[in-house]
Amino acid sequence: MNHAGMLALVKKRKRPVEAGAQGQVEVKFKEVTLYLVERKMGSSRRNFLTSLARSKGFRVEDVLSDDVTHVVAEDNQAEVLWAWLKGHGLRDVSRVAVLDISWFTDSMREGRPVREELVPPPVGVDASVTPNPNCSPPTAVANVSQYACQRRTTTENHNKIFTDVMEELAESSEFNESKGPCLAFRQAASVLKSLPSAVHCLEAIQGLPCLGENTKAVMEEILTFGRSFKVEEIRCDERYQALKLFTSVFGVGPKTAEKWYRRGLRSLQEILTEPNIQLNRMQRAGFLYYSDISKAVSKAEAKALGCIIEETVHWIAPDATLALTGGFRRGKEYGHDVDFLLTMPEMGKEEGLLLHVIDRLKDQGILLYCEYQGSTFDVSKLPSCRFEDMDCFQKCFLILRLEQGQVEGERGLQMDPGDSRGWRAVRVDLVAPPVDCYAFALLGWTGSRQFGRDLRTFAQKERQMLLDNHALYDKTKKLCLLATTEEDIFAHLGLEYVEPWQRNA
């Protein structure tokens, strides 16, 4: 067949009805609102049946609510089904028609709702409304801000079962360059992390910010089945597995990972043996020390590295200021690397400081890798209307050798069983801003990612200011505001100060 003939066939092919296309088909039976129970039915079959019902004029809801009139289940025991229904906080379960899948298939065949043969509640079970003892009252909306910088989020996460899933969905969206869904899932996870107790039903989160319909559908699935089928599907996806593996290598970002995947590479060994792959210095170090730097860094290891860096810095400049930043400053027990901020009390004295630190680490024999970037900071270019992930200060990305004897505590180094080296490689980042930018850099490098993003958004939308790691610019006064501490920055923004350990959004 020629190209024109193939094109004609493609144009004639009808597109299938999509599950989300409710608004594209006229609703014929407005008195009926269906909800299909995914348990035992499966997500693929449920999606197909949802599309089928909508194409025939039925209204189908993705989330169980008080608007639902007919609940359809397949191969569910009555006891389990009714217990599940009563746990979802409906105002009156008794008014809902609970039906077997046979009613649904008969209705689809007839093209209209057929006579109902209800699934009765088990003997001794009251179908009237009963409060769910595990479902706390709805959280007061006024107490939960849409901005993470107005919430206090510690490392004690009561909703990890949801937030882990949200973060995986965000990561998958990021790999697909879907910025909207990625941000939505990260915002939802951030709100759930801030809640003072675990969520046991959807009723408890009504009115909370940043929890859209997709988020609620995922949460309902977890509440019902204890897991997310969408995430399980993503985890089995070959592309997701490859990109997650490749980006775990130091120096490899999503674009490089995607390029390798499209070349048919699926494992780290295939990358190392592919003659046409040219690794840069950072990537070569990433592969060389992969078994070490892919492991989590403990708080005890971070503390040991802090002692090493502090001794090195103060040997060069006794009056230097050094601060541990990142997740460890927020109180986390483990991290991927260890970040430090250092500066000098006098403007300009920080120039060249990192180069002296690097030389000293070399002399000590513990520097395994170094990538130095000089400062490109130009005060005349402030303010910047566009936030960049990497600021303009001088910085260096290091891999250091940490010895077993330098780490306090029973566990010592995070090493594989049987590893008798007595040392491991650890990733360390050093950043050296000028002293007048130190407070802004400290705030930015402490994180978390969502906290920083929301803080910048709040500054721009609510205060007409521009905030980044370099400065805070007041657009109404047309000047940069001075700050020597993080507290000064919060005060300029009219915000209550949030302690570092409360920024785990």
Short mmCIF file of C-alpha atoms in Angstrom, two decimals:
data_model
loop_
_atom_site.label_atom_id
_atom_site.label_comp_id
_atom_site.label_asym_id
_atom_site.label_seq_id
_atom_site.Cartn_x
_atom_site.Cartn_y
_atom_site.Cartn_z
CA MET A 1 0.00 0.00 0.00
CA ASN A 2 1.35 3.45 -0.88
CA HIS A 3 1.85 6.27 1.60
CA ALA A 4 -1.32 8.13 0.54
CA GLY A 5 -3.43 5.00 1.02
CA MET A 6 -2.02 4.44 4.51
CA LEU A 7 -2.73 8.07 5.40
CA ALA A 8 -6.35 7.71 4.25
CA LEU A 9 -6.81 4.69 6.51
CA VAL A 10 -5.34 6.54 9.46
CA LYS A 11 -7.73 9.44 8.90
CA LYS A 12 -10.75 7.12 8.77
CA ARG A 13 -9.90 5.29 11.99
CA LYS A 14 -12.15 6.36 14.84
CA ARG A 15 -10.64 7.37 18.14
CA PRO A 16 -11.79 5.36 21.15
CA VAL A 17 -13.94 7.06 23.76
CA GLU A 18 -11.68 8.19 26.60
CA ALA A 19 -12.49 7.74 30.27
CA GLY A 20 -12.25 11.45 30.91
CA ALA A 21 -14.50 12.45 28.03
CA GLN A 22 -17.67 12.79 30.12
CA GLY A 23 -18.35 16.27 28.80
CA GLN A 24 -18.21 15.17 25.14
CA VAL A 25 -21.27 12.84 25.37
CA GLU A 26 -24.80 13.90 26.29
CA VAL A 27 -25.90 12.59 29.70
CA LYS A 28 -29.23 10.85 29.02
CA PHE A 29 -29.97 9.47 32.49
CA LYS A 30 -29.47 12.41 34.82
CA GLU A 31 -31.11 10.66 37.76
CA VAL A 32 -28.39 7.98 37.73
CA THR A 33 -24.78 8.58 38.79
CA LEU A 34 -22.55 5.50 38.70
CA TYR A 35 -19.42 4.60 40.61
CA LEU A 36 -17.48 1.45 39.61
CA VAL A 37 -15.58 -0.26 42.43
CA GLU A 38 -12.09 -1.10 41.18
CA ARG A 39 -11.48 -3.88 43.72
CA LYS A 40 -11.48 -7.25 41.91
CA MET A 41 -12.41 -5.39 38.69
CA GLY A 42 -8.94 -3.97 38.02
CA SER A 43 -8.01 -0.53 36.72
CA SER A 44 -7.92 -1.42 33.00
CA ARG A 45 -11.35 -3.08 33.02
CA ARG A 46 -12.77 -0.27 35.14
CA ASN A 47 -11.47 2.33 32.66
CA PHE A 48 -12.99 0.40 29.75
CA LEU A 49 -16.38 0.02 31.47
CA THR A 50 -16.34 3.70 32.45
CA SER A 51 -15.78 4.71 28.82
CA LEU A 52 -18.52 2.30 27.69
CA ALA A 53 -21.06 3.68 30.16
CA ARG A 54 -20.29 7.29 29.30
CA SER A 55 -20.58 6.57 25.59
CA LYS A 56 -24.13 5.32 26.24
CA GLY A 57 -25.15 8.43 28.13
CA PHE A 58 -24.53 7.39 31.74
CA ARG A 59 -22.86 9.72 34.21
CA VAL A 60 -19.88 7.99 35.89
CA GLU A 61 -17.90 9.49 38.78
CA ASP A 62 -14.22 8.68 39.32
CA VAL A 63 -14.43 9.41 43.06
CA LEU A 64 -17.07 8.08 45.47
CA SER A 65 -19.14 10.94 46.87
CA ASP A 66 -22.67 11.77 48.01
CA ASP A 67 -23.58 12.50 44.37
CA VAL A 68 -23.32 8.78 43.53
CA THR A 69 -26.65 6.94 43.30
CA HIS A 70 -25.48 3.52 42.02
CA VAL A 71 -22.38 1.62 43.16
CA VAL A 72 -21.39 -1.28 40.89
CA ALA A 73 -19.04 -4.04 42.09
CA GLU A 74 -17.72 -7.28 40.63
CA ASP A 75 -17.04 -10.49 42.63
CA ASN A 76 -17.05 -8.66 45.98
CA GLN A 77 -18.41 -10.31 49.10
CA ALA A 78 -21.32 -8.37 50.56
CA GLU A 79 -19.63 -8.01 53.96
CA VAL A 80 -16.44 -6.55 52.48
CA LEU A 81 -18.30 -4.30 50.05
CA TRP A 82 -20.63 -2.79 52.64
CA ALA A 83 -17.80 -2.32 55.15
CA TRP A 84 -15.83 -0.52 52.46
CA LEU A 85 -18.80 1.72 51.61
CA LYS A 86 -19.45 2.66 55.23
CA GLY A 87 -15.81 3.61 55.67
CA HIS A 88 -15.99 6.34 53.02
CA GLY A 89 -17.91 8.89 55.07
CA LEU A 90 -21.07 9.10 52.93
CA ARG A 91 -23.90 11.00 54.58
CA ASP A 92 -26.44 8.19 54.02
CA VAL A 93 -25.30 4.83 52.65
CA SER A 94 -28.88 3.51 52.70
CA ARG A 95 -29.93 5.70 49.76
CA VAL A 96 -27.20 4.25 47.48
CA ALA A 97 -28.15 1.36 45.20
CA VAL A 98 -25.45 -1.29 45.56
CA LEU A 99 -25.45 -3.50 42.48
CA ASP A 100 -23.66 -6.46 40.96
CA ILE A 101 -21.83 -6.15 37.64
CA SER A 102 -24.64 -8.13 35.98
CA TRP A 103 -26.94 -5.11 36.36
CA PHE A 104 -24.32 -2.99 34.63
CA THR A 105 -23.85 -5.35 31.68
CA ASP A 106 -27.64 -5.70 31.23
CA SER A 107 -28.00 -1.91 31.29
CA MET A 108 -25.25 -1.49 28.72
CA ARG A 109 -26.91 -4.09 26.46
CA GLU A 110 -30.30 -2.36 26.74
CA GLY A 111 -28.79 1.12 26.49
CA ARG A 112 -30.70 2.25 29.60
CA PRO A 113 -30.85 1.47 33.34
CA VAL A 114 -32.65 -1.86 33.84
CA ARG A 115 -34.57 -3.02 36.92
CA GLU A 116 -32.33 -3.07 39.98
CA GLU A 117 -31.50 -6.23 41.91
CA LEU A 118 -29.72 -4.81 44.92
CA VAL A 119 -26.87 -6.38 46.86
CA PRO A 120 -28.38 -6.34 50.38
CA PRO A 121 -26.27 -5.54 53.44
CA PRO A 122 -25.25 -8.63 55.46
CA VAL A 123 -27.47 -9.70 58.34
CA GLY A 124 -26.83 -7.52 61.38
CA VAL A 125 -25.28 -4.69 59.36
CA ASP A 126 -27.12 -1.37 59.52
CA ALA A 127 -27.04 0.37 56.14
CA SER A 128 -27.86 3.74 57.66
CA VAL A 129 -25.18 6.35 58.15
CA THR A 130 -22.62 5.46 60.82
CA PRO A 131 -19.61 7.62 61.63
CA ASN A 132 -16.31 6.02 60.71
CA PRO A 133 -14.32 5.86 63.97
CA ASN A 134 -11.06 6.10 62.00
CA CYS A 135 -12.17 9.18 60.07
CA SER A 136 -11.29 12.38 61.88
CA PRO A 137 -13.41 15.50 61.30
CA PRO A 138 -12.43 17.59 58.29
CA THR A 139 -9.28 19.58 58.91
CA ALA A 140 -10.05 23.28 59.30
CA VAL A 141 -9.29 24.84 55.93
CA ALA A 142 -8.27 28.12 57.56
CA ASN A 143 -5.42 26.33 59.34
CA VAL A 144 -3.82 24.94 56.19
CA SER A 145 -2.28 27.44 53.78
CA GLN A 146 -1.78 26.83 50.09
CA TYR A 147 1.84 27.94 50.63
CA ALA A 148 4.34 25.57 52.25
CA CYS A 149 6.12 28.60 53.76
CA GLN A 150 3.03 29.17 55.93
CA ARG A 151 2.86 25.56 57.09
CA ARG A 152 5.12 23.82 59.60
CA THR A 153 6.21 20.44 58.30
CA THR A 154 8.52 18.27 60.39
CA THR A 155 10.13 14.96 59.45
CA GLU A 156 7.24 13.19 61.22
CA ASN A 157 5.07 12.31 58.22
CA HIS A 158 1.74 10.71 59.22
CA ASN A 159 0.68 10.17 55.60
CA LYS A 160 3.71 8.47 54.08
CA ILE A 161 1.49 5.86 52.42
CA PHE A 162 0.11 8.68 50.23
CA THR A 163 3.12 10.98 49.89
CA ASP A 164 5.49 8.23 48.69
CA VAL A 165 3.03 7.47 45.88
CA MET A 166 2.57 11.17 45.03
CA GLU A 167 6.33 11.66 44.79
CA GLU A 168 6.72 8.67 42.48
CA LEU A 169 3.94 10.02 40.27
CA ALA A 170 5.68 13.42 40.29
CA GLU A 171 8.98 11.81 39.30
CA SER A 172 7.32 9.91 36.46
CA SER A 173 5.68 13.15 35.25
CA GLU A 174 9.07 14.88 35.40
CA PHE A 175 10.60 12.15 33.23
CA ASN A 176 7.75 12.76 30.76
CA GLU A 177 8.33 16.55 30.93
CA SER A 178 4.75 16.99 32.19
CA LYS A 179 5.33 20.03 34.39
CA GLY A 180 1.70 20.52 35.41
CA PRO A 181 1.05 17.04 36.84
CA CYS A 182 4.54 16.97 38.37
CA LEU A 183 3.90 20.18 40.31
CA ALA A 184 0.36 19.10 41.27
CA PHE A 185 1.56 15.83 42.82
CA ARG A 186 4.43 17.56 44.65
CA GLN A 187 2.07 20.20 46.05
CA ALA A 188 -0.38 17.51 47.17
CA ALA A 189 2.38 15.54 48.89
CA SER A 190 3.56 18.72 50.59
CA VAL A 191 0.11 19.44 52.05
CA LEU A 192 -0.35 15.84 53.24
CA LYS A 193 3.06 15.88 54.96
CA SER A 194 2.00 18.89 57.02
CA LEU A 195 -1.15 17.30 58.47
CA PRO A 196 -0.99 16.51 62.21
CA SER A 197 -2.57 13.06 61.82
CA ALA A 198 -3.12 10.28 59.30
CA VAL A 199 -5.94 10.53 56.76
CA HIS A 200 -8.37 7.59 56.98
CA CYS A 201 -11.10 8.78 54.60
CA LEU A 202 -11.59 11.40 51.90
CA GLU A 203 -14.07 13.29 54.06
CA ALA A 204 -11.20 14.37 56.32
CA ILE A 205 -9.44 16.30 53.53
CA GLN A 206 -12.40 18.13 52.00
CA GLY A 207 -11.52 21.78 51.44
CA LEU A 208 -7.78 21.37 51.83
CA PRO A 209 -5.69 23.24 49.23
CA CYS A 210 -3.72 21.62 46.38
CA LEU A 211 -5.67 18.31 46.47
CA GLY A 212 -7.28 17.99 43.05
CA GLU A 213 -9.49 15.25 41.65
CA ASN A 214 -6.55 13.19 40.36
CA THR A 215 -4.93 13.32 43.77
CA LYS A 216 -8.14 12.33 45.52
CA ALA A 217 -8.67 9.45 43.10
CA VAL A 218 -5.19 8.12 43.92
CA MET A 219 -5.84 8.50 47.64
CA GLU A 220 -9.18 6.70 47.37
CA GLU A 221 -7.49 3.82 45.60
CA ILE A 222 -4.92 3.57 48.41
CA LEU A 223 -7.62 3.79 51.08
CA THR A 224 -9.57 1.03 49.35
CA PHE A 225 -6.86 -1.39 48.30
CA GLY A 226 -3.81 -0.32 50.30
CA ARG A 227 -1.83 0.52 47.17
CA SER A 228 -1.85 2.50 43.94
CA PHE A 229 -2.27 0.45 40.78
CA LYS A 230 -1.06 3.40 38.69
CA VAL A 231 2.26 3.50 40.56
CA GLU A 232 2.61 -0.27 40.28
CA GLU A 233 2.10 0.10 36.53
CA ILE A 234 4.72 2.88 36.39
CA ARG A 235 7.24 0.80 38.34
CA CYS A 236 6.92 -1.97 35.74
CA ASP A 237 7.41 0.46 32.84
CA GLU A 238 10.73 -0.19 31.09
CA ARG A 239 11.38 3.47 30.31
CA TYR A 240 10.71 4.60 33.89
CA GLN A 241 12.99 1.88 35.26
CA ALA A 242 15.81 2.86 32.89
CA LEU A 243 15.56 6.61 33.50
CA LYS A 244 15.40 6.13 37.26
CA LEU A 245 18.49 3.92 37.14
CA PHE A 246 20.48 6.22 34.84
CA THR A 247 19.69 9.40 36.82
CA SER A 248 20.91 7.69 39.99
CA VAL A 249 24.43 8.13 38.57
CA PHE A 250 26.22 11.30 39.70
CA GLY A 251 26.35 13.73 36.75
CA VAL A 252 23.50 12.18 34.75
CA GLY A 253 20.34 14.25 34.29
CA PRO A 254 16.97 13.36 32.70
CA LYS A 255 17.99 14.52 29.20
CA THR A 256 21.13 12.35 29.12
CA ALA A 257 19.18 9.43 30.57
CA GLU A 258 16.52 9.82 27.88
CA LYS A 259 19.19 9.92 25.17
CA TRP A 260 20.73 6.69 26.44
CA TYR A 261 17.33 5.01 26.66
CA ARG A 262 16.51 5.95 23.06
CA ARG A 263 19.77 4.36 21.98
CA GLY A 264 18.46 1.07 23.35
CA LEU A 265 20.55 1.01 26.54
CA ARG A 266 18.87 -0.48 29.61
CA SER A 267 21.59 -1.12 32.21
CA LEU A 268 24.64 0.62 33.62
CA GLN A 269 26.86 -2.13 32.28
CA GLU A 270 25.53 -1.54 28.75
CA ILE A 271 26.46 2.15 29.06
CA LEU A 272 29.99 1.33 30.22
CA THR A 273 30.56 -1.14 27.37
CA GLU A 274 28.99 1.00 24.62
CA PRO A 275 31.97 2.36 22.60
CA ASN A 276 30.04 5.35 21.25
CA ILE A 277 29.16 6.71 24.72
CA GLN A 278 31.54 9.49 25.79
CA LEU A 279 31.25 10.13 29.54
CA ASN A 280 32.34 13.46 31.01
CA ARG A 281 34.54 13.70 34.13
CA MET A 282 31.64 13.91 36.54
CA GLN A 283 29.88 10.90 35.01
CA ARG A 284 33.07 8.84 35.04
CA ALA A 285 33.43 9.57 38.76
CA GLY A 286 29.75 8.74 39.21
CA PHE A 287 30.26 5.27 37.72
CA LEU A 288 33.59 4.71 39.48
CA TYR A 289 32.14 5.35 42.96
CA TYR A 290 28.56 4.32 42.18
CA SER A 291 28.23 1.60 44.83
CA ASP A 292 29.19 4.12 47.53
CA ILE A 293 27.50 7.36 46.50
CA SER A 294 24.22 5.65 45.53
CA LYS A 295 23.83 4.69 49.21
CA ALA A 296 22.20 7.02 51.71
CA VAL A 297 24.42 9.18 53.90
CA SER A 298 23.62 8.98 57.63
CA LYS A 299 23.45 11.88 60.08
CA ALA A 300 26.54 10.46 61.84
CA GLU A 301 28.46 10.48 58.54
CA ALA A 302 27.31 14.04 57.82
CA LYS A 303 28.52 15.10 61.27
CA ALA A 304 31.92 13.48 60.65
CA LEU A 305 32.25 15.27 57.32
CA GLY A 306 31.25 18.51 59.04
CA CYS A 307 34.19 18.12 61.43
CA ILE A 308 36.56 17.51 58.52
CA ILE A 309 35.32 20.50 56.50
CA GLU A 310 35.25 22.80 59.54
CA GLU A 311 38.82 21.90 60.50
CA THR A 312 39.97 22.41 56.91
CA VAL A 313 38.20 25.75 56.45
CA HIS A 314 39.32 27.18 59.80
CA TRP A 315 42.90 26.07 59.18
CA ILE A 316 42.79 28.35 56.12
CA ALA A 317 40.52 31.11 57.48
CA PRO A 318 39.84 31.04 61.26
CA ASP A 319 37.11 33.71 60.99
CA ALA A 320 35.14 31.93 58.24
CA THR A 321 31.47 31.04 58.83
CA LEU A 322 30.46 27.46 58.00
CA ALA A 323 26.93 25.99 58.02
CA LEU A 324 25.52 22.55 57.27
CA THR A 325 22.53 22.95 54.92
CA GLY A 326 20.15 20.71 52.98
CA GLY A 327 18.10 17.93 54.53
CA PHE A 328 20.42 17.46 57.50
CA ARG A 329 19.79 21.06 58.61
CA ARG A 330 16.07 20.22 58.42
CA GLY A 331 16.60 17.33 60.85
CA LYS A 332 16.64 14.40 58.43
CA GLU A 333 18.37 11.19 59.46
CA TYR A 334 19.59 10.35 55.94
CA GLY A 335 20.39 12.17 52.71
CA HIS A 336 21.97 11.69 49.28
CA ASP A 337 24.87 14.06 49.89
CA VAL A 338 26.08 16.67 52.39
CA ASP A 339 25.90 20.41 51.62
CA PHE A 340 27.87 23.19 53.31
CA LEU A 341 27.75 26.97 52.99
CA LEU A 342 30.80 29.05 53.90
CA THR A 343 31.60 32.73 53.77
CA MET A 344 33.91 35.39 55.21
CA PRO A 345 32.90 38.34 57.42
CA GLU A 346 34.39 40.84 54.96
CA MET A 347 33.07 41.32 51.42
CA GLY A 348 35.37 39.88 48.76
CA LYS A 349 37.43 37.79 51.16
CA GLU A 350 35.49 34.69 50.14
CA GLU A 351 37.02 34.84 46.65
CA GLY A 352 39.45 31.97 46.18
CA LEU A 353 38.51 30.40 49.51
CA LEU A 354 37.18 27.21 47.94
CA LEU A 355 40.34 26.72 45.88
CA HIS A 356 42.40 26.78 49.08
CA VAL A 357 39.98 24.28 50.67
CA ILE A 358 40.33 21.97 47.67
CA ASP A 359 44.14 22.10 47.86
CA ARG A 360 44.03 21.31 51.58
CA LEU A 361 41.73 18.31 51.02
CA LYS A 362 44.13 17.06 48.34
CA ASP A 363 47.03 17.34 50.77
CA GLN A 364 45.08 15.27 53.30
CA GLY A 365 44.63 12.53 50.69
CA ILE A 366 40.83 12.39 51.00
CA LEU A 367 39.78 14.19 47.80
CA LEU A 368 38.60 11.57 45.29
CA TYR A 369 36.91 13.94 42.82
CA CYS A 370 36.42 17.70 42.43
CA GLU A 371 34.40 19.85 40.04
CA TYR A 372 34.98 23.56 40.75
CA GLN A 373 32.80 26.35 39.35
CA GLY A 374 33.92 29.94 39.74
CA SER A 375 31.52 32.72 40.69
CA THR A 376 29.47 34.36 37.93
CA PHE A 377 27.60 36.54 40.43
CA ASP A 378 27.05 40.09 39.16
CA VAL A 379 25.23 42.45 41.52
CA SER A 380 24.42 44.79 38.63
CA LYS A 381 22.19 42.08 37.10
CA LEU A 382 19.90 41.95 40.15
CA PRO A 383 17.02 41.44 40.35
CA SER A 384 16.49 38.35 38.25
CA CYS A 385 12.90 37.76 37.18
CA ARG A 386 13.63 34.11 36.43
CA PHE A 387 14.66 31.64 39.10
CA GLU A 388 17.52 29.31 38.19
CA ASP A 389 18.02 25.99 39.98
CA MET A 390 21.74 26.69 40.34
CA ASP A 391 22.83 30.05 41.75
CA CYS A 392 25.82 32.11 40.59
CA PHE A 393 28.11 31.71 43.62
CA GLN A 394 31.44 29.88 43.53
CA LYS A 395 30.92 26.24 44.40
CA CYS A 396 32.53 22.84 44.17
CA PHE A 397 31.08 19.35 43.89
CA LEU A 398 33.29 16.85 45.68
CA ILE A 399 33.61 13.16 46.42
CA LEU A 400 35.51 12.64 49.68
CA ARG A 401 36.98 9.57 51.33
CA LEU A 402 35.44 9.02 54.78
CA GLU A 403 37.17 6.59 57.12
CA GLN A 404 35.38 4.21 59.50
CA GLY A 405 37.19 5.61 62.53
CA GLN A 406 35.94 9.14 61.81
CA VAL A 407 32.25 8.22 62.25
CA GLU A 408 30.81 8.03 65.76
CA GLY A 409 28.06 5.60 66.74
CA GLU A 410 27.55 1.86 66.62
CA ARG A 411 26.64 1.64 62.93
CA GLY A 412 29.60 3.62 61.63
CA LEU A 413 29.85 3.82 57.85
CA GLN A 414 26.94 2.85 55.59
CA MET A 415 28.60 -0.08 53.80
CA ASP A 416 27.64 -3.38 52.21
CA PRO A 417 28.05 -6.52 54.32
CA GLY A 418 31.46 -8.03 53.75
CA ASP A 419 33.02 -4.75 52.59
CA SER A 420 36.32 -4.66 54.46
CA ARG A 421 37.82 -1.46 52.99
CA GLY A 422 37.20 0.57 56.14
CA TRP A 423 36.21 3.67 54.13
CA ARG A 424 33.56 4.86 51.70
CA ALA A 425 33.14 7.65 49.16
CA VAL A 426 30.62 10.39 49.99
CA ARG A 427 29.26 13.30 47.94
CA VAL A 428 29.87 16.78 49.39
CA ASP A 429 28.88 20.19 47.96
CA LEU A 430 30.52 23.46 49.10
CA VAL A 431 29.09 26.89 48.23
CA ALA A 432 30.75 30.22 49.09
CA PRO A 433 28.53 33.32 48.67
CA PRO A 434 29.60 36.84 49.67
CA VAL A 435 28.55 37.75 53.20
CA ASP A 436 25.77 40.15 52.10
CA CYS A 437 24.09 37.25 50.23
CA TYR A 438 24.73 34.64 52.92
CA ALA A 439 21.25 34.71 54.51
CA PHE A 440 19.53 34.30 51.12
CA ALA A 441 21.85 31.45 50.12
CA LEU A 442 21.37 29.74 53.49
CA LEU A 443 17.58 29.91 53.08
CA GLY A 444 17.74 28.60 49.50
CA TRP A 445 20.20 25.78 50.18
CA THR A 446 18.28 24.58 53.24
CA GLY A 447 15.17 23.72 51.19
CA SER A 448 13.05 21.69 50.92
CA ARG A 449 12.40 22.00 47.18
CA GLN A 450 8.67 22.67 47.62
CA PHE A 451 9.19 25.01 50.58
CA GLY A 452 11.59 27.14 48.55
CA ARG A 453 9.31 27.17 45.54
CA ASP A 454 6.29 28.24 47.57
CA LEU A 455 8.33 30.89 49.38
CA ARG A 456 9.33 32.44 46.06
CA THR A 457 5.75 32.21 44.77
CA PHE A 458 4.41 33.83 47.95
CA ALA A 459 6.94 36.65 47.65
CA GLN A 460 5.93 37.39 44.07
CA LYS A 461 2.16 36.93 44.24
CA GLU A 462 1.42 38.18 47.74
CA ARG A 463 4.17 40.76 48.33
CA GLN A 464 5.24 41.91 44.83
CA MET A 465 8.81 40.86 45.59
CA LEU A 466 11.39 38.73 43.82
CA LEU A 467 13.30 36.21 45.94
CA ASP A 468 16.15 33.89 45.03
CA ASN A 469 19.44 32.69 46.56
CA HIS A 470 21.04 36.08 45.88
CA ALA A 471 18.61 38.75 47.06
CA LEU A 472 15.07 39.90 47.90
CA TYR A 473 13.88 42.68 45.60
CA ASP A 474 10.87 44.85 46.42
CA LYS A 475 9.21 45.76 43.11
CA THR A 476 7.10 48.52 44.66
CA LYS A 477 10.11 50.28 46.28
CA LYS A 478 12.45 49.24 43.43
CA LEU A 479 15.28 48.20 45.71
CA CYS A 480 16.98 45.13 47.16
CA LEU A 481 16.22 44.60 50.85
CA LEU A 482 19.08 43.92 53.26
CA ALA A 483 19.11 40.77 55.39
CA THR A 484 21.82 39.37 57.64
CA THR A 485 19.71 36.44 58.91
CA GLU A 486 16.91 34.23 57.64
CA GLU A 487 14.63 35.86 60.23
CA ASP A 488 15.18 39.20 58.43
CA ILE A 489 13.91 37.69 55.15
CA PHE A 490 10.77 36.28 56.76
CA ALA A 491 10.16 39.66 58.42
CA HIS A 492 10.47 41.50 55.07
CA LEU A 493 7.86 39.09 53.65
CA GLY A 494 5.54 39.57 56.61
CA LEU A 495 5.77 35.87 57.51
CA GLU A 496 6.24 34.15 60.83
CA TYR A 497 9.70 32.60 60.99
CA VAL A 498 9.70 28.89 60.18
CA GLU A 499 12.50 26.93 61.82
CA PRO A 500 14.68 24.77 59.50
CA TRP A 501 13.33 21.55 61.04
CA GLN A 502 9.80 22.70 60.10
CA ARG A 503 10.58 23.10 56.38
CA ASN A 504 10.26 19.45 55.26
CA ALA A 505 7.42 20.22 52.84
#
